[in-house]
Amino acid sequence: MLGCISYKYHTRFVAIVVTSCDEKNQRKMQNKPVIIGKCTQMCPESEITMRESQRLLHPMEILTHSKTKADRTKMVKEFCRSSAGQHMQKPEVLRPFDTLNDTIAYLLFEAINMDEFAFHIRYDYICDRLRAVRQDMIIQDLPKHEAICILQPIVRFYTYASYRMCDEPLQKYDPHLNNKHFQECLKRLLSLYDDCEEFETRFPHRIDYSTLYADSRPQIEAIYVLFNLGSGEALNRALRLNERWKNTAELQVAIKVSLLYRNNNFVAVCRLVKTLPHLMAAIVMLRMPAIRKTCLQVMSWGYSSKNLRFPLEKLQELLLYESQDELLEDVKCCGLEYHLPDDIFDVKGGVVFGKDKFNVDVNLGVRKVNFVNEKLKKYKVHELVLFGN
């Protein structure tokens, strides 16, 4: 069967043609229930009516100059849990692949660029609607190539949002919940990659799934390694991949960073981070608090002395701190002493390391850094999440 998967938004169009077996027909032959969605709108009509009447509209879905009227062009099905699962399986409220594809394009192009709303509002809205997209995808058990098309931009969205939201307060952003959804999507996508590769191996020349994800897979595999920095499981997966993927520039540098981290060579990790592409660098910066804490702890043992001062400028450079104030804040949280430079007496500032003073229970905060911000600013947000540019 020849299927055409299209991704269209405004002036940009990407078409991917893959040869695949009809998985829906296979499930029918195996007597597995097949549910095919019939809803061709981003939000089912019944939900629009219900949410409008009960005033459950999101601010991003309301007509301009109105407080109660829905803008039907912006209405997107929200995620919901149902005690009676049958309601969720009604074809009338399930969106088929084409509609889900269009919904993702709307969320990650239109909604994400609604600058009149604070980013944390856009983030919450998009996260909820993407969960509903995944829910529809799972209930219908969409074919592999369709599920891959859906999950790739979702994974990139979570990658971008993890960094963009990292310094927001808990009232606006829950990193643990974000990471849970991130890992779920990432592992499911990697599993689909593996399934496709296994099918191609078993039935050579019959199907070529790889044309669907050739451009995205190296980046996604690298993100998995870096998101799970130092993890033996993530490294084993990367090292056992087909040479086609393992030898890509993205995965090679991700493996190197993870091995350096695993071997406690944190200074080398920090040096290498600056050379990483945008989304990959952003993911590693989320691990910088742990890197900095461990590095300061090791130095507390290695340079333990009442008379020795480690230069502030050097420490700031090594651990990628944006300012001396940020460095001193973390040094203080770790229970270490420091001295500021005094030009009058020609005294150089520095940290006084002591193995008995270090606070092992401290959790350092995540911060953004200018070099990653500049990498991300070179691209529009929707380009990063939709295509991983």
CSV table of C-alpha atoms in Angstrom, one decimal:
chain,number,residue,atom,x,y,z
A,1,MET,CA,0.0,0.0,0.0
A,2,LEU,CA,1.3,3.4,-0.9
A,3,GLY,CA,0.5,6.1,1.7
A,4,CYS,CA,1.3,9.8,1.6
A,5,ILE,CA,1.8,11.5,4.9
A,6,SER,CA,1.8,15.3,4.5
A,7,TYR,CA,2.7,18.0,7.0
A,8,LYS,CA,1.5,21.4,6.0
A,9,TYR,CA,1.4,24.8,7.7
A,10,HIS,CA,1.3,28.2,6.1
A,11,THR,CA,4.1,28.5,3.6
A,12,ARG,CA,6.0,25.4,4.4
A,13,PHE,CA,5.2,21.9,3.2
A,14,VAL,CA,6.9,18.6,3.8
A,15,ALA,CA,5.7,15.4,2.1
A,16,ILE,CA,6.9,12.0,3.0
A,17,VAL,CA,6.0,8.9,1.0
A,18,VAL,CA,6.4,5.6,2.5
A,19,THR,CA,5.6,2.0,1.4
A,20,SER,CA,3.9,0.1,4.2
A,21,CYS,CA,1.6,-2.8,4.8
A,22,ASP,CA,-1.9,-1.9,5.8
A,23,GLU,CA,-1.7,-2.5,9.6
A,24,LYS,CA,-5.4,-1.9,10.1
A,25,ASN,CA,-6.2,-4.8,7.7
A,26,GLN,CA,-3.7,-6.9,9.6
A,27,ARG,CA,-5.4,-6.3,12.9
A,28,LYS,CA,-8.8,-7.2,11.3
A,29,MET,CA,-7.3,-10.5,10.1
A,30,GLN,CA,-6.1,-11.1,13.7
A,31,ASN,CA,-9.6,-10.4,15.0
A,32,LYS,CA,-8.2,-7.3,16.9
A,33,PRO,CA,-10.8,-4.5,17.2
A,34,VAL,CA,-10.2,-1.6,14.9
A,35,ILE,CA,-11.4,1.8,15.8
A,36,ILE,CA,-11.3,4.5,13.1
A,37,GLY,CA,-12.0,8.1,14.1
A,38,LYS,CA,-14.6,10.1,12.2
A,39,CYS,CA,-14.1,13.5,13.7
A,40,THR,CA,-12.6,15.9,11.1
A,41,GLN,CA,-12.4,18.9,13.4
A,42,MET,CA,-9.6,19.6,16.0
A,43,CYS,CA,-12.4,19.5,18.6
A,44,PRO,CA,-15.6,17.4,18.4
A,45,GLU,CA,-18.7,19.4,18.0
A,46,SER,CA,-20.2,17.8,21.1
A,47,GLU,CA,-17.3,19.0,23.2
A,48,ILE,CA,-17.4,22.5,21.7
A,49,THR,CA,-21.1,22.8,22.7
A,50,MET,CA,-20.6,21.4,26.2
A,51,ARG,CA,-17.5,23.5,27.0
A,52,GLU,CA,-19.1,26.7,25.7
A,53,SER,CA,-22.3,26.2,27.6
A,54,GLN,CA,-20.5,25.3,30.8
A,55,ARG,CA,-18.0,28.2,30.3
A,56,LEU,CA,-15.0,25.8,30.2
A,57,LEU,CA,-13.3,27.5,27.4
A,58,HIS,CA,-9.6,28.2,27.6
A,59,PRO,CA,-8.6,31.8,27.1
A,60,MET,CA,-6.7,30.8,23.9
A,61,GLU,CA,-10.0,29.4,22.5
A,62,ILE,CA,-12.3,32.4,23.1
A,63,LEU,CA,-13.4,34.8,20.4
A,64,THR,CA,-11.7,38.3,20.5
A,65,HIS,CA,-13.8,40.8,22.5
A,66,SER,CA,-15.8,38.0,24.0
A,67,LYS,CA,-15.7,36.1,27.3
A,68,THR,CA,-18.1,33.2,26.6
A,69,LYS,CA,-18.1,32.5,22.9
A,70,ALA,CA,-15.9,29.9,21.4
A,71,ASP,CA,-13.6,30.6,18.4
A,72,ARG,CA,-14.3,27.4,16.6
A,73,THR,CA,-11.1,27.7,14.5
A,74,LYS,CA,-9.1,27.6,17.7
A,75,MET,CA,-11.0,24.9,19.6
A,76,VAL,CA,-8.9,21.8,20.3
A,77,LYS,CA,-10.0,18.7,22.1
A,78,GLU,CA,-8.9,18.6,25.7
A,79,PHE,CA,-7.5,15.7,27.5
A,80,CYS,CA,-9.9,13.9,29.8
A,81,ARG,CA,-10.0,10.8,31.9
A,82,SER,CA,-13.1,8.7,31.7
A,83,SER,CA,-14.3,6.1,34.2
A,84,ALA,CA,-16.4,4.6,31.4
A,85,GLY,CA,-13.8,4.1,28.7
A,86,GLN,CA,-16.4,3.4,26.1
A,87,HIS,CA,-17.2,7.1,25.7
A,88,MET,CA,-13.6,7.8,24.6
A,89,GLN,CA,-13.8,5.1,22.0
A,90,LYS,CA,-16.7,6.6,20.1
A,91,PRO,CA,-15.6,7.2,16.5
A,92,GLU,CA,-17.5,10.5,16.5
A,93,VAL,CA,-15.1,12.0,19.1
A,94,LEU,CA,-11.9,10.4,17.8
A,95,ARG,CA,-9.8,12.2,15.3
A,96,PRO,CA,-8.2,10.2,12.5
A,97,PHE,CA,-4.5,10.7,11.6
A,98,ASP,CA,-5.0,13.5,9.1
A,99,THR,CA,-6.9,15.5,11.7
A,100,LEU,CA,-4.4,14.8,14.4
A,101,ASN,CA,-1.6,15.8,12.1
A,102,ASP,CA,-3.4,19.1,11.4
A,103,THR,CA,-4.0,19.6,15.1
A,104,ILE,CA,-0.3,19.2,15.9
A,105,ALA,CA,0.5,21.7,13.2
A,106,TYR,CA,-1.9,24.2,14.7
A,107,LEU,CA,-0.7,23.8,18.2
A,108,LEU,CA,3.0,23.9,17.4
A,109,PHE,CA,2.7,26.7,14.8
A,110,GLU,CA,-0.3,28.9,15.7
A,111,ALA,CA,-0.8,28.4,19.4
A,112,ILE,CA,2.8,28.3,20.4
A,113,ASN,CA,3.3,31.7,18.7
A,114,MET,CA,0.3,33.5,20.5
A,115,ASP,CA,2.6,36.0,22.2
A,116,GLU,CA,-0.3,37.8,23.8
A,117,PHE,CA,-0.4,35.0,26.3
A,118,ALA,CA,2.5,34.3,28.7
A,119,PHE,CA,4.5,31.3,27.6
A,120,HIS,CA,3.6,29.2,30.7
A,121,ILE,CA,-0.1,29.6,29.7
A,122,ARG,CA,0.7,28.5,26.1
A,123,TYR,CA,2.7,25.6,27.6
A,124,ASP,CA,0.0,24.3,29.8
A,125,TYR,CA,-2.6,24.6,27.0
A,126,ILE,CA,-0.4,22.8,24.4
A,127,CYS,CA,0.6,20.1,26.9
A,128,ASP,CA,-3.0,19.2,27.7
A,129,ARG,CA,-4.0,19.2,24.0
A,130,LEU,CA,-1.0,17.1,23.0
A,131,ARG,CA,-2.0,14.5,25.6
A,132,ALA,CA,-5.4,14.4,24.0
A,133,VAL,CA,-3.7,13.8,20.6
A,134,ARG,CA,-1.7,11.0,22.1
A,135,GLN,CA,-4.8,9.6,23.6
A,136,ASP,CA,-6.7,9.5,20.3
A,137,MET,CA,-3.6,7.9,18.7
A,138,ILE,CA,-3.4,5.1,21.3
A,139,ILE,CA,-7.1,4.3,21.3
A,140,GLN,CA,-7.1,3.9,17.5
A,141,ASP,CA,-3.7,2.1,17.6
A,142,LEU,CA,-2.5,4.0,14.6
A,143,PRO,CA,0.0,2.4,12.3
A,144,LYS,CA,3.7,2.9,13.1
A,145,HIS,CA,4.5,5.4,10.4
A,146,GLU,CA,1.5,7.6,11.5
A,147,ALA,CA,2.4,7.4,15.2
A,148,ILE,CA,6.0,8.4,14.4
A,149,CYS,CA,4.8,11.4,12.5
A,150,ILE,CA,2.8,12.4,15.5
A,151,LEU,CA,5.4,11.8,18.2
A,152,GLN,CA,8.5,13.3,16.7
A,153,PRO,CA,7.3,17.0,17.0
A,154,ILE,CA,5.8,16.3,20.4
A,155,VAL,CA,9.2,15.0,21.7
A,156,ARG,CA,10.9,18.2,20.3
A,157,PHE,CA,8.3,20.3,22.0
A,158,TYR,CA,9.0,18.8,25.3
A,159,THR,CA,12.7,19.2,24.7
A,160,TYR,CA,12.3,22.9,24.0
A,161,ALA,CA,9.8,23.5,26.8
A,162,SER,CA,12.0,21.7,29.4
A,163,TYR,CA,14.7,24.4,28.9
A,164,ARG,CA,12.4,27.3,28.2
A,165,MET,CA,10.5,26.7,31.4
A,166,CYS,CA,13.3,25.5,33.6
A,167,ASP,CA,13.6,28.6,35.8
A,168,GLU,CA,9.9,29.1,36.3
A,169,PRO,CA,8.3,28.7,39.8
A,170,LEU,CA,6.5,25.5,40.6
A,171,GLN,CA,3.1,27.4,40.4
A,172,LYS,CA,3.7,27.8,36.7
A,173,TYR,CA,5.8,24.7,35.8
A,174,ASP,CA,6.2,21.2,37.2
A,175,PRO,CA,9.4,19.8,35.9
A,176,HIS,CA,8.7,16.3,37.3
A,177,LEU,CA,5.4,16.1,35.4
A,178,ASN,CA,7.0,17.5,32.3
A,179,ASN,CA,9.8,14.9,32.5
A,180,LYS,CA,7.3,12.1,32.9
A,181,HIS,CA,5.4,13.0,29.7
A,182,PHE,CA,8.7,13.6,28.0
A,183,GLN,CA,10.1,10.2,28.8
A,184,GLU,CA,6.8,8.5,27.9
A,185,CYS,CA,6.8,10.1,24.4
A,186,LEU,CA,10.5,9.6,23.9
A,187,LYS,CA,10.5,5.9,24.8
A,188,ARG,CA,7.4,5.2,22.8
A,189,LEU,CA,9.0,6.8,19.8
A,190,LEU,CA,12.2,4.9,20.2
A,191,SER,CA,10.2,1.7,20.4
A,192,LEU,CA,8.5,2.5,17.2
A,193,TYR,CA,11.8,3.1,15.5
A,194,ASP,CA,13.0,-0.3,16.7
A,195,ASP,CA,9.8,-2.0,15.5
A,196,CYS,CA,10.1,-0.4,12.0
A,197,GLU,CA,13.8,-1.4,11.8
A,198,GLU,CA,12.9,-5.0,12.8
A,199,PHE,CA,10.2,-5.2,10.2
A,200,GLU,CA,12.6,-3.9,7.5
A,201,THR,CA,15.1,-6.5,8.5
A,202,ARG,CA,12.6,-9.3,8.4
A,203,PHE,CA,11.0,-8.2,5.1
A,204,PRO,CA,13.8,-6.4,3.0
A,205,HIS,CA,12.7,-4.6,-0.1
A,206,ARG,CA,9.1,-4.7,1.0
A,207,ILE,CA,8.9,-1.6,3.1
A,208,ASP,CA,11.2,1.4,3.7
A,209,TYR,CA,10.1,3.2,6.9
A,210,SER,CA,13.5,4.9,7.3
A,211,THR,CA,12.6,7.6,4.8
A,212,LEU,CA,10.0,8.7,7.3
A,213,TYR,CA,12.4,9.5,10.1
A,214,ALA,CA,15.9,9.6,8.4
A,215,ASP,CA,16.3,13.4,9.2
A,216,SER,CA,14.9,13.2,12.7
A,217,ARG,CA,16.1,10.0,14.2
A,218,PRO,CA,19.7,10.9,14.9
A,219,GLN,CA,18.6,14.0,16.8
A,220,ILE,CA,15.9,12.1,18.8
A,221,GLU,CA,18.3,9.3,19.7
A,222,ALA,CA,20.9,11.9,20.8
A,223,ILE,CA,18.3,13.7,22.9
A,224,TYR,CA,17.4,10.4,24.7
A,225,VAL,CA,21.1,9.9,25.5
A,226,LEU,CA,21.6,13.4,26.8
A,227,PHE,CA,18.2,13.6,28.7
A,228,ASN,CA,19.4,10.4,30.5
A,229,LEU,CA,23.0,11.6,30.9
A,230,GLY,CA,25.3,9.0,32.2
A,231,SER,CA,22.6,6.3,32.1
A,232,GLY,CA,24.0,2.8,31.2
A,233,GLU,CA,20.7,1.9,29.7
A,234,ALA,CA,20.7,4.9,27.3
A,235,LEU,CA,24.4,4.4,26.4
A,236,ASN,CA,23.9,0.7,25.7
A,237,ARG,CA,21.0,1.5,23.4
A,238,ALA,CA,23.1,4.1,21.5
A,239,LEU,CA,26.1,1.9,21.2
A,240,ARG,CA,24.0,-1.1,19.9
A,241,LEU,CA,22.2,1.0,17.2
A,242,ASN,CA,22.7,0.3,13.5
A,243,GLU,CA,25.9,1.9,12.2
A,244,ARG,CA,23.7,4.2,10.0
A,245,TRP,CA,22.5,6.0,13.2
A,246,LYS,CA,25.3,5.4,15.6
A,247,ASN,CA,27.9,7.0,13.3
A,248,THR,CA,25.9,10.3,12.8
A,249,ALA,CA,27.5,13.4,14.2
A,250,GLU,CA,24.6,14.0,16.7
A,251,LEU,CA,24.8,10.6,18.3
A,252,GLN,CA,28.6,10.5,18.3
A,253,VAL,CA,28.9,13.7,20.3
A,254,ALA,CA,26.0,12.7,22.6
A,255,ILE,CA,27.7,9.4,23.4
A,256,LYS,CA,31.0,11.3,24.1
A,257,VAL,CA,29.3,13.7,26.5
A,258,SER,CA,27.5,10.9,28.4
A,259,LEU,CA,30.7,8.9,28.7
A,260,LEU,CA,32.6,11.9,30.0
A,261,TYR,CA,29.8,12.5,32.5
A,262,ARG,CA,29.8,8.8,33.6
A,263,ASN,CA,33.6,9.1,34.1
A,264,ASN,CA,33.2,12.2,36.2
A,265,ASN,CA,35.1,14.4,33.7
A,266,PHE,CA,32.8,17.3,34.3
A,267,VAL,CA,35.2,20.0,33.0
A,268,ALA,CA,35.4,18.2,29.7
A,269,VAL,CA,31.6,17.9,29.6
A,270,CYS,CA,31.2,21.7,30.2
A,271,ARG,CA,33.6,22.4,27.4
A,272,LEU,CA,31.8,20.1,25.0
A,273,VAL,CA,28.4,21.5,25.8
A,274,LYS,CA,29.2,24.7,24.0
A,275,THR,CA,29.7,22.9,20.7
A,276,LEU,CA,26.4,21.0,20.8
A,277,PRO,CA,23.5,22.0,18.6
A,278,HIS,CA,20.6,24.0,20.1
A,279,LEU,CA,18.2,21.4,21.5
A,280,MET,CA,21.0,19.1,22.5
A,281,ALA,CA,22.8,21.8,24.4
A,282,ALA,CA,19.5,22.9,26.1
A,283,ILE,CA,18.9,19.4,27.4
A,284,VAL,CA,22.4,19.1,28.9
A,285,MET,CA,22.0,22.4,30.7
A,286,LEU,CA,19.2,20.9,32.7
A,287,ARG,CA,21.8,18.6,34.2
A,288,MET,CA,24.2,21.4,35.1
A,289,PRO,CA,23.0,21.7,38.7
A,290,ALA,CA,24.0,18.1,39.3
A,291,ILE,CA,27.3,18.6,37.4
A,292,ARG,CA,28.2,21.7,39.3
A,293,LYS,CA,27.3,20.2,42.7
A,294,THR,CA,29.4,17.1,42.1
A,295,CYS,CA,32.3,19.1,40.7
A,296,LEU,CA,32.3,21.4,43.8
A,297,GLN,CA,32.1,18.4,46.1
A,298,VAL,CA,35.1,16.7,44.4
A,299,MET,CA,37.0,20.0,44.6
A,300,SER,CA,36.1,20.3,48.3
A,301,TRP,CA,38.1,17.1,48.8
A,302,GLY,CA,40.9,17.7,46.3
A,303,TYR,CA,41.5,21.4,47.3
A,304,SER,CA,40.6,21.2,51.0
A,305,SER,CA,42.7,23.9,52.7
A,306,LYS,CA,42.1,26.9,55.0
A,307,ASN,CA,44.8,28.9,53.2
A,308,LEU,CA,44.1,28.0,49.5
A,309,ARG,CA,41.7,30.0,47.4
A,310,PHE,CA,40.5,28.8,44.0
A,311,PRO,CA,40.1,31.8,41.7
A,312,LEU,CA,36.4,32.9,41.2
A,313,GLU,CA,37.0,33.8,37.5
A,314,LYS,CA,38.4,30.4,36.7
A,315,LEU,CA,35.6,28.5,38.5
A,316,GLN,CA,33.0,30.6,36.8
A,317,GLU,CA,34.5,29.8,33.4
A,318,LEU,CA,34.9,26.0,34.1
A,319,LEU,CA,31.3,25.5,35.3
A,320,LEU,CA,29.6,27.8,32.7
A,321,TYR,CA,28.2,30.3,35.2
A,322,GLU,CA,26.8,33.4,33.6
A,323,SER,CA,27.9,35.7,36.4
A,324,GLN,CA,30.0,35.7,39.5
A,325,ASP,CA,26.8,36.4,41.6
A,326,GLU,CA,25.3,33.1,40.4
A,327,LEU,CA,28.5,31.2,41.2
A,328,LEU,CA,28.7,32.7,44.7
A,329,GLU,CA,25.0,31.9,45.3
A,330,ASP,CA,25.7,28.2,44.6
A,331,VAL,CA,29.0,28.2,46.6
A,332,LYS,CA,27.1,29.6,49.6
A,333,CYS,CA,24.3,27.0,49.2
A,334,CYS,CA,27.0,24.3,49.3
A,335,GLY,CA,28.2,25.6,52.6
A,336,LEU,CA,31.6,26.8,51.3
A,337,GLU,CA,33.4,30.0,52.1
A,338,TYR,CA,34.5,32.6,49.6
A,339,HIS,CA,36.3,35.9,49.5
A,340,LEU,CA,35.6,38.7,47.1
A,341,PRO,CA,38.6,40.4,45.4
A,342,ASP,CA,39.9,43.6,47.1
A,343,ASP,CA,41.7,45.9,44.7
A,344,ILE,CA,42.8,48.2,47.5
A,345,PHE,CA,44.9,45.5,49.2
A,346,ASP,CA,45.5,43.7,45.9
A,347,VAL,CA,43.8,40.6,47.2
A,348,LYS,CA,42.3,38.1,44.7
A,349,GLY,CA,38.9,36.6,45.3
A,350,GLY,CA,38.4,32.9,45.6
A,351,VAL,CA,36.6,29.9,47.0
A,352,VAL,CA,37.9,28.3,50.1
A,353,PHE,CA,37.3,24.5,49.7
A,354,GLY,CA,36.9,22.3,52.8
A,355,LYS,CA,35.8,18.7,52.8
A,356,ASP,CA,34.1,19.0,56.2
A,357,LYS,CA,32.0,22.0,55.2
A,358,PHE,CA,30.3,20.8,52.0
A,359,ASN,CA,26.5,20.5,52.3
A,360,VAL,CA,25.7,17.2,50.5
A,361,ASP,CA,22.0,17.7,50.8
A,362,VAL,CA,21.8,20.9,48.8
A,363,ASN,CA,19.9,21.0,45.5
A,364,LEU,CA,21.2,23.7,43.2
A,365,GLY,CA,18.7,25.5,40.9
A,366,VAL,CA,18.5,25.2,37.1
A,367,ARG,CA,19.5,28.4,35.2
A,368,LYS,CA,19.4,29.4,31.5
A,369,VAL,CA,22.7,30.5,29.9
A,370,ASN,CA,23.3,33.0,27.1
A,371,PHE,CA,25.1,30.7,24.7
A,372,VAL,CA,22.1,28.3,24.6
A,373,ASN,CA,19.7,31.2,24.4
A,374,GLU,CA,21.6,32.5,21.4
A,375,LYS,CA,21.6,29.1,19.7
A,376,LEU,CA,17.8,28.9,20.1
A,377,LYS,CA,17.2,32.5,19.0
A,378,LYS,CA,18.6,31.7,15.5
A,379,TYR,CA,15.4,29.7,14.8
A,380,LYS,CA,11.7,30.4,15.2
A,381,VAL,CA,10.1,28.3,17.9
A,382,HIS,CA,7.8,26.4,15.5
A,383,GLU,CA,10.7,25.5,13.3
A,384,LEU,CA,12.5,24.0,16.3
A,385,VAL,CA,9.6,21.9,17.5
A,386,LEU,CA,8.1,20.9,14.1
A,387,PHE,CA,11.2,20.2,12.2
A,388,GLY,CA,14.1,20.3,14.7
A,389,ASN,CA,16.1,22.8,12.6
